[in-house]
Amino acid sequence: MPENHARKPEPRHDGASETPAVQAPSTSASGEGPDASASAHRRKRGASKAAGKSTGNPFLGWLKEIATVVVIAVVLSFLIKTFLFRAFFIPSESMVNTLDVDDRIFVNLLVPEPFALSRGDVVVFRDTKGWLPPAPPKAQGPFTWVQDGLTFVGLLPDNTDQHLVKRVIGLPGDHVVCCDAGGKLTINGTSIDETYINPAEVPQVRNFDVTVPEGKVWVMGDNRNHSADSRAHMETDGGFIDLKDLEGKAAVIAWPLNRIKTLDNYPDVFKSVPAAR
């Protein structure tokens, strides 16, 4: 009758057991198993890919930075041009020696509102009175739209011919007369010594006697013998300029570089002038 017990294996002649040995899982030098090692390898590869993506193409990164700077510059220029300053080009000699032909100036748009206008301020104003001949049609070129766009956002000066620049002599209510016995201009009965007039020529006397209406100003050029200012247009609304037509006060000569300076309104010239009655 067979036995129910399993037969005990007989020992081999070399002394080794016939029972197969169980192989222990291999470990890495750090003591981790194969799964942990593979996971670490995958993490390392993912980090390498992420690093490659973060660096990207250096040329494209440079273009992106340049584009960002340009966009910010255009937006800031537009905001400044709209609310603070605007550039203009001087085409005539009517304000020599204060302003020369081809000067580029920055105009403070906060004058006359919210900041008050003063006698002696150099102002730029729109020609709504027809002082200038009609501007000829502008020649259109392949890049005209670029120039118009840069002018619009304020990166180029406005060089249209439908603006004028003069010095404010009379404010609303002022009584301005030329000239007294000494050949000087008087404002509200007080003669003034106009030190800003072009010294190269003796101004020709043009007699006038005006009282500036409310909401208007009387303007004259510093180069008196070569300025078609309020004196030359008295048949058109008395030669006065509406305050609403003022673009602002010329503050700085920005170009050429050898002429960069702030513009003076000569307060000492007008300090003795009494207020309008």
Phi, psi and omega in degrees: 000130184291153178278148178276351182272142178293145182287131178285126182297140181282145180293144178284157181295333180274001176087359181272149179281147177281347179288124182295139179285145176274125183277128178287145178298139180286151179235154178277175180299333182274357179092004181269154177278178183297324180296316180295321180295318179295320179297319179295322179295319179295321179297320180296318179295321178296320179295322179296318178296318180297320178296321179295319179293323182292325179286316177058198178275118183297328180293318178295323176297319178296317178298321179297317179296317179298315180299320179297316179297317180297315180298316179297318180297317180295316180297314179297318180298318179296317180295318179295316181296326183282323190243340188237296186228153176219142182267143177224157180250136181264114184262349187231174182259018186292342182245015175297138006268359180297312178233134178261160174301137180079005172295147171249130183236155171254133183251130177282112184282356181272004175242132010273359176225135006277351180269143188287151175276147180235155171300139180094347178294138172271124186236151171252134181220154178284142180273084177264356183260358180076030177292329182258151173293155179304138180290133178293154177303135182283131179296133181264128177240176182295337182243018179301321182296330178293314179297317179298320180294317179293326176293320182298317182276353175097006180278344174236148179290153177282113182250024174291156184269008185258025172234150176232158178230127180214176177256136179285123178253317181239130176267169179307128180094344181291144174256109185248129185226139169231124001222170177277186184298334180268006179079017181258152176288143175238143176233121182053038176086359181249126179283148181234150178258100188279088185285352180271352181292145179304117184283354184288337182224147173280123183297135174287139183280126172237107185289136174203158179213102186229152169243124187286123179291165176297138178081011181224168177222159175252126186235149179217152178272150180289334178266075196305323183281354182227035182228116174273081186255209183302327180297325185274355184230035182291341177283348179249100179056033176073003183086004182274155178247133178289137177302327182291344179272354180287129173283325180157188183261127177293122187251322190217140165272119185258343182203142002286168188299327182283359179240010180298124178189162173276152182264136184266143173255011172050063181299331180294332180293325188254003188295335182268356181286125178286161177294153178295145180275000000 
